[in-house]
One Martini backbone bead per residue (centre of mass of N, CA, C, O) as a GRO file, in nm:
protein
  237
    1MET     BB    1 -15.348  -0.643  -4.403
    2THR     BB    2 -15.199  -0.936  -4.389
    3ALA     BB    3 -15.170  -1.178  -4.167
    4ALA     BB    4 -14.958  -1.356  -4.001
    5LYS     BB    5 -14.874  -1.700  -3.990
    6ASN     BB    6 -14.751  -1.941  -3.752
    7ASN     BB    7 -14.807  -2.252  -3.719
    8GLY     BB    8 -14.651  -2.275  -3.426
    9ARG     BB    9 -14.432  -2.070  -3.446
   10ARG     BB   10 -14.178  -1.893  -3.353
   11VAL     BB   11 -14.051  -1.591  -3.265
   12VAL     BB   12 -13.778  -1.401  -3.412
   13LEU     BB   13 -13.934  -1.124  -3.494
   14ARG     BB   14 -13.998  -0.803  -3.323
   15THR     BB   15 -14.182  -0.502  -3.380
   16THR     BB   16 -14.251  -0.180  -3.204
   17ASP     BB   17 -14.288   0.120  -3.315
   18LEU     BB   18 -14.066   0.165  -3.527
   19THR     BB   19 -13.825   0.443  -3.510
   20LYS     BB   20 -13.655   0.684  -3.746
   21ASP     BB   21 -13.471   0.981  -3.700
   22LEU     BB   22 -13.309   1.218  -3.931
   23PRO     BB   23 -13.088   1.460  -3.927
   24LEU     BB   24 -13.100   1.739  -4.187
   25GLY     BB   25 -13.009   1.982  -4.055
   26LYS     BB   26 -13.324   2.144  -4.022
   27VAL     BB   27 -13.413   1.856  -4.092
   28VAL     BB   28 -13.641   1.578  -4.050
   29VAL     BB   29 -13.609   1.240  -4.120
   30HIS     BB   30 -13.856   0.983  -4.169
   31ALA     BB   31 -13.743   0.671  -4.221
   32VAL     BB   32 -13.906   0.537  -3.975
   33ARG     BB   33 -14.271   0.456  -3.919
   34GLY     BB   34 -14.409   0.255  -3.707
   35VAL     BB   35 -14.303  -0.046  -3.713
   36ASN     BB   36 -14.481  -0.364  -3.744
   37LEU     BB   37 -14.340  -0.687  -3.664
   38THR     BB   38 -14.387  -1.046  -3.752
   39ILE     BB   39 -14.146  -1.314  -3.737
   40PHE     BB   40 -14.087  -1.645  -3.816
   41GLU     BB   41 -13.980  -1.937  -3.823
   42ASN     BB   42 -13.890  -2.028  -4.141
   43GLU     BB   43 -13.895  -1.767  -4.294
   44MET     BB   44 -13.944  -1.579  -4.613
   45VAL     BB   45 -13.872  -1.231  -4.632
   46GLY     BB   46 -13.975  -0.947  -4.809
   47ILE     BB   47 -13.841  -0.611  -4.867
   48VAL     BB   48 -14.010  -0.362  -5.054
   49GLY     BB   49 -13.880  -0.069  -5.237
   50PRO     BB   50 -13.789   0.223  -5.299
   51SER     BB   51 -13.575   0.451  -5.308
   52GLY     BB   52 -13.589   0.587  -4.978
   53SER     BB   53 -13.801   0.404  -4.795
   54GLY     BB   54 -13.613   0.244  -4.550
   55LYS     BB   55 -13.490  -0.044  -4.571
   56SER     BB   56 -13.195  -0.026  -4.459
   57THR     BB   57 -13.271   0.107  -4.195
   58LEU     BB   58 -13.447  -0.121  -4.089
   59LEU     BB   59 -13.228  -0.341  -4.096
   60GLY     BB   60 -13.029  -0.195  -3.905
   61LEU     BB   61 -13.216  -0.203  -3.661
   62ILE     BB   62 -13.264  -0.507  -3.641
   63GLY     BB   63 -12.933  -0.563  -3.635
   64GLY     BB   64 -12.796  -0.335  -3.440
   65LEU     BB   65 -12.654  -0.088  -3.617
   66ASP     BB   66 -12.894   0.081  -3.495
   67ALA     BB   67 -13.082   0.324  -3.327
   68PRO     BB   68 -13.375   0.403  -3.217
   69THR     BB   69 -13.590   0.652  -3.136
   70LYS     BB   70 -13.825   0.435  -3.122
   71GLY     BB   71 -13.914   0.142  -2.972
   72ARG     BB   72 -13.909  -0.223  -3.046
   73ILE     BB   73 -13.673  -0.510  -3.019
   74GLU     BB   74 -13.697  -0.863  -3.104
   75ILE     BB   75 -13.466  -1.147  -3.067
   76ASP     BB   76 -13.541  -1.447  -2.989
   77GLY     BB   77 -13.673  -1.308  -2.707
   78ALA     BB   78 -13.483  -1.053  -2.717
   79ASP     BB   79 -13.430  -0.739  -2.588
   80VAL     BB   80 -13.232  -0.498  -2.790
   81THR     BB   81 -13.284  -0.192  -2.759
   82ASN     BB   82 -13.099  -0.143  -2.462
   83MET     BB   83 -12.838  -0.264  -2.505
   84SER     BB   84 -12.537  -0.320  -2.470
   85GLU     BB   85 -12.275  -0.330  -2.678
   86GLY     BB   86 -12.158  -0.599  -2.584
   87ARG     BB   87 -12.421  -0.768  -2.598
   88LEU     BB   88 -12.497  -0.695  -2.891
   89THR     BB   89 -12.253  -0.829  -3.021
   90GLU     BB   90 -12.331  -1.115  -2.934
   91VAL     BB   91 -12.605  -1.127  -3.075
   92ARG     BB   92 -12.504  -1.075  -3.363
   93ASN     BB   93 -12.315  -1.334  -3.369
   94GLU     BB   94 -12.549  -1.558  -3.273
   95LYS     BB   95 -12.851  -1.444  -3.408
   96ILE     BB   96 -12.709  -1.284  -3.661
   97GLY     BB   97 -12.707  -1.260  -4.010
   98PHE     BB   98 -12.504  -1.102  -4.268
   99VAL     BB   99 -12.594  -0.956  -4.594
  100PHE     BB  100 -12.437  -0.777  -4.848
  101GLN     BB  101 -12.373  -0.622  -5.138
  102PHE     BB  102 -12.098  -0.597  -5.010
  103PHE     BB  103 -11.916  -0.864  -4.895
  104ASN     BB  104 -11.693  -0.815  -4.663
  105LEU     BB  105 -11.431  -0.955  -4.700
  106VAL     BB  106 -11.129  -1.083  -4.613
  107PRO     BB  107 -10.867  -1.055  -4.834
  108THR     BB  108 -10.639  -1.242  -4.668
  109LEU     BB  109 -10.854  -1.462  -4.670
  110THR     BB  110 -11.001  -1.738  -4.703
  111ALA     BB  111 -11.295  -1.880  -4.730
  112LEU     BB  112 -11.262  -2.059  -4.481
  113GLU     BB  113 -11.164  -1.829  -4.288
  114ASN     BB  114 -11.408  -1.642  -4.314
  115VAL     BB  115 -11.622  -1.847  -4.204
  116ALA     BB  116 -11.470  -1.912  -3.924
  117LEU     BB  117 -11.450  -1.637  -3.772
  118PRO     BB  118 -11.719  -1.610  -3.597
  119ILE     BB  119 -11.658  -1.859  -3.414
  120GLN     BB  120 -11.403  -1.732  -3.272
  121PHE     BB  121 -11.608  -1.495  -3.138
  122ALA     BB  122 -11.764  -1.673  -2.972
  123ARG     BB  123 -11.860  -1.729  -2.654
  124ARG     BB  124 -12.025  -2.013  -2.743
  125PRO     BB  125 -11.927  -2.243  -2.924
  126LYS     BB  126 -12.090  -2.483  -3.153
  127PHE     BB  127 -11.822  -2.514  -3.327
  128LYS     BB  128 -11.591  -2.614  -3.547
  129PRO     BB  129 -11.466  -2.400  -3.758
  130GLU     BB  130 -11.364  -2.574  -4.004
  131GLN     BB  131 -11.597  -2.775  -4.024
  132ARG     BB  132 -11.827  -2.571  -4.062
  133ALA     BB  133 -11.711  -2.428  -4.312
  134ARG     BB  134 -11.713  -2.674  -4.496
  135GLU     BB  135 -12.014  -2.739  -4.487
  136LEU     BB  136 -12.114  -2.465  -4.605
  137LEU     BB  137 -11.952  -2.460  -4.869
  138GLU     BB  138 -12.077  -2.719  -4.976
  139LEU     BB  139 -12.375  -2.628  -4.971
  140LEU     BB  140 -12.277  -2.371  -5.175
  141GLY     BB  141 -12.074  -2.493  -5.400
  142LEU     BB  142 -11.745  -2.451  -5.264
  143ALA     BB  143 -11.537  -2.695  -5.238
  144ASP     BB  144 -11.323  -2.570  -5.473
  145ARG     BB  145 -11.285  -2.267  -5.291
  146MET     BB  146 -11.159  -2.262  -4.997
  147LYS     BB  147 -10.848  -2.152  -5.075
  148HIS     BB  148 -10.964  -1.894  -5.173
  149ARG     BB  149 -10.953  -1.571  -5.236
  150PRO     BB  150 -11.154  -1.317  -5.318
  151MET     BB  151 -10.988  -1.233  -5.587
  152GLU     BB  152 -11.039  -1.551  -5.690
  153LEU     BB  153 -11.340  -1.463  -5.710
  154SER     BB  154 -11.640  -1.424  -5.786
  155GLY     BB  155 -11.910  -1.249  -5.702
  156GLY     BB  156 -12.096  -1.494  -5.644
  157GLN     BB  157 -11.891  -1.645  -5.467
  158GLN     BB  158 -11.856  -1.429  -5.252
  159GLN     BB  159 -12.153  -1.427  -5.163
  160ARG     BB  160 -12.155  -1.724  -5.070
  161VAL     BB  161 -11.945  -1.682  -4.853
  162ALA     BB  162 -12.110  -1.471  -4.697
  163ILE     BB  163 -12.340  -1.664  -4.628
  164ALA     BB  164 -12.174  -1.869  -4.474
  165ARG     BB  165 -12.075  -1.670  -4.260
  166ALA     BB  166 -12.363  -1.590  -4.155
  167LEU     BB  167 -12.405  -1.916  -4.064
  168ALA     BB  168 -12.182  -2.017  -3.866
  169ASN     BB  169 -12.373  -1.982  -3.581
  170ASN     BB  170 -12.667  -2.053  -3.634
  171PRO     BB  171 -12.879  -1.842  -3.688
  172PRO     BB  172 -13.220  -1.751  -3.676
  173LEU     BB  173 -13.115  -1.483  -3.841
  174LEU     BB  174 -13.128  -1.350  -4.181
  175LEU     BB  175 -12.975  -1.064  -4.330
  176ALA     BB  176 -13.054  -0.907  -4.655
  177ASP     BB  177 -12.888  -0.645  -4.844
  178GLU     BB  178 -12.892  -0.649  -5.156
  179PRO     BB  179 -12.734  -0.931  -5.252
  180THR     BB  180 -12.763  -0.863  -5.592
  181GLY     BB  181 -12.672  -0.557  -5.660
  182ASN     BB  182 -12.356  -0.656  -5.766
  183LEU     BB  183 -12.492  -0.839  -5.993
  184ASP     BB  184 -12.561  -1.034  -6.229
  185SER     BB  185 -12.814  -1.231  -6.338
  186GLU     BB  186 -12.673  -1.505  -6.305
  187ALA     BB  187 -12.556  -1.461  -6.016
  188SER     BB  188 -12.824  -1.390  -5.884
  189ALA     BB  189 -12.961  -1.666  -5.923
  190VAL     BB  190 -12.755  -1.826  -5.756
  191VAL     BB  191 -12.790  -1.672  -5.488
  192MET     BB  192 -13.094  -1.719  -5.453
  193GLN     BB  193 -13.073  -2.026  -5.447
  194ALA     BB  194 -12.888  -2.036  -5.201
  195LEU     BB  195 -13.090  -1.909  -5.004
  196ARG     BB  196 -13.309  -2.125  -5.041
  197ASP     BB  197 -13.139  -2.366  -4.955
  198VAL     BB  198 -13.075  -2.264  -4.672
  199TRP     BB  199 -13.365  -2.238  -4.574
  200ARG     BB  200 -13.434  -2.542  -4.609
  201GLU     BB  201 -13.183  -2.678  -4.455
  202THR     BB  202 -13.177  -2.485  -4.172
  203GLY     BB  203 -13.436  -2.287  -4.088
  204THR     BB  204 -13.373  -2.008  -4.148
  205THR     BB  205 -13.448  -1.687  -4.118
  206VAL     BB  206 -13.542  -1.468  -4.392
  207VAL     BB  207 -13.441  -1.123  -4.462
  208LEU     BB  208 -13.513  -0.933  -4.763
  209VAL     BB  209 -13.374  -0.665  -4.935
  210THR     BB  210 -13.546  -0.493  -5.213
  211HIS     BB  211 -13.620  -0.333  -5.539
  212ASP     BB  212 -13.702  -0.621  -5.660
  213PRO     BB  213 -13.994  -0.780  -5.733
  214GLU     BB  214 -13.887  -1.051  -5.843
  215LEU     BB  215 -13.730  -1.134  -5.591
  216ALA     BB  216 -13.959  -1.097  -5.384
  217GLY     BB  217 -14.145  -1.320  -5.527
  218GLN     BB  218 -13.962  -1.562  -5.386
  219MET     BB  219 -14.112  -1.523  -5.137
  220GLU     BB  220 -14.340  -1.594  -4.890
  221ARG     BB  221 -14.318  -1.284  -4.802
  222VAL     BB  222 -14.439  -0.941  -4.863
  223LEU     BB  223 -14.313  -0.616  -4.791
  224HIS     BB  224 -14.426  -0.282  -4.820
  225LEU     BB  225 -14.219   0.010  -4.850
  226VAL     BB  226 -14.329   0.352  -4.769
  227ASP     BB  227 -14.206   0.609  -4.616
  228GLY     BB  228 -14.145   0.404  -4.358
  229ARG     BB  229 -14.394   0.215  -4.437
  230ILE     BB  230 -14.620  -0.034  -4.411
  231THR     BB  231 -14.866  -0.088  -4.673
  232GLU     BB  232 -14.821  -0.404  -4.748
  233GLU     BB  233 -14.917  -0.760  -4.793
  234ASP     BB  234 -14.780  -1.065  -4.920
  235GLN     BB  235 -14.879  -1.396  -4.998
  236ALA     BB  236 -14.822  -1.698  -5.055
  237SER     BB  237 -15.004  -1.957  -5.214
   0.00000   0.00000   0.00000
């Protein structure tokens, strides 16, 4: 496997022997098996693998949505492996942005209100909620959709709102789980371009899970996950 090069960049994500076993009746499924990752600031990394390879489980562990069976997870220098739920909630809100296949927007709120929401829950807000939300929606080409509710937006527009919301607190790490999986090819291309624009403009580290090798090929670095293990790594030329 090719080693990641840091070029003097700080580590944003590190996992050590990360393992997740899932009991399924009398059988134990080894969903993630001893994964060791080091990902640096301002990287764009794809994790690709077939259905059932453990991609979403791995991302859930990294994002603190699930607890590992064993191993260690560090986010931006903080060991989150055994954090209390209260502290972990703060870390997720301030250091990690999430983008999912299904947009998970609050249906009764406008795009502007959805994006501003995480700032209002931040322990130490870095931004004025409405001003920050406007800036991000403009960056993502949604200046004319700020007052629209999710049902008034296309799927691609909703996903761009979700990306803006994920960036609201300027997290060092953005995790995207099959972000184009619910979109047609045209909307998928727009969303992928939006993610690349965000990566270039904000310097946020992006880790994207996909089963699509073509999407993964747009990343700086691609990790191949098979049966819960990283089997190989490709670097952009």
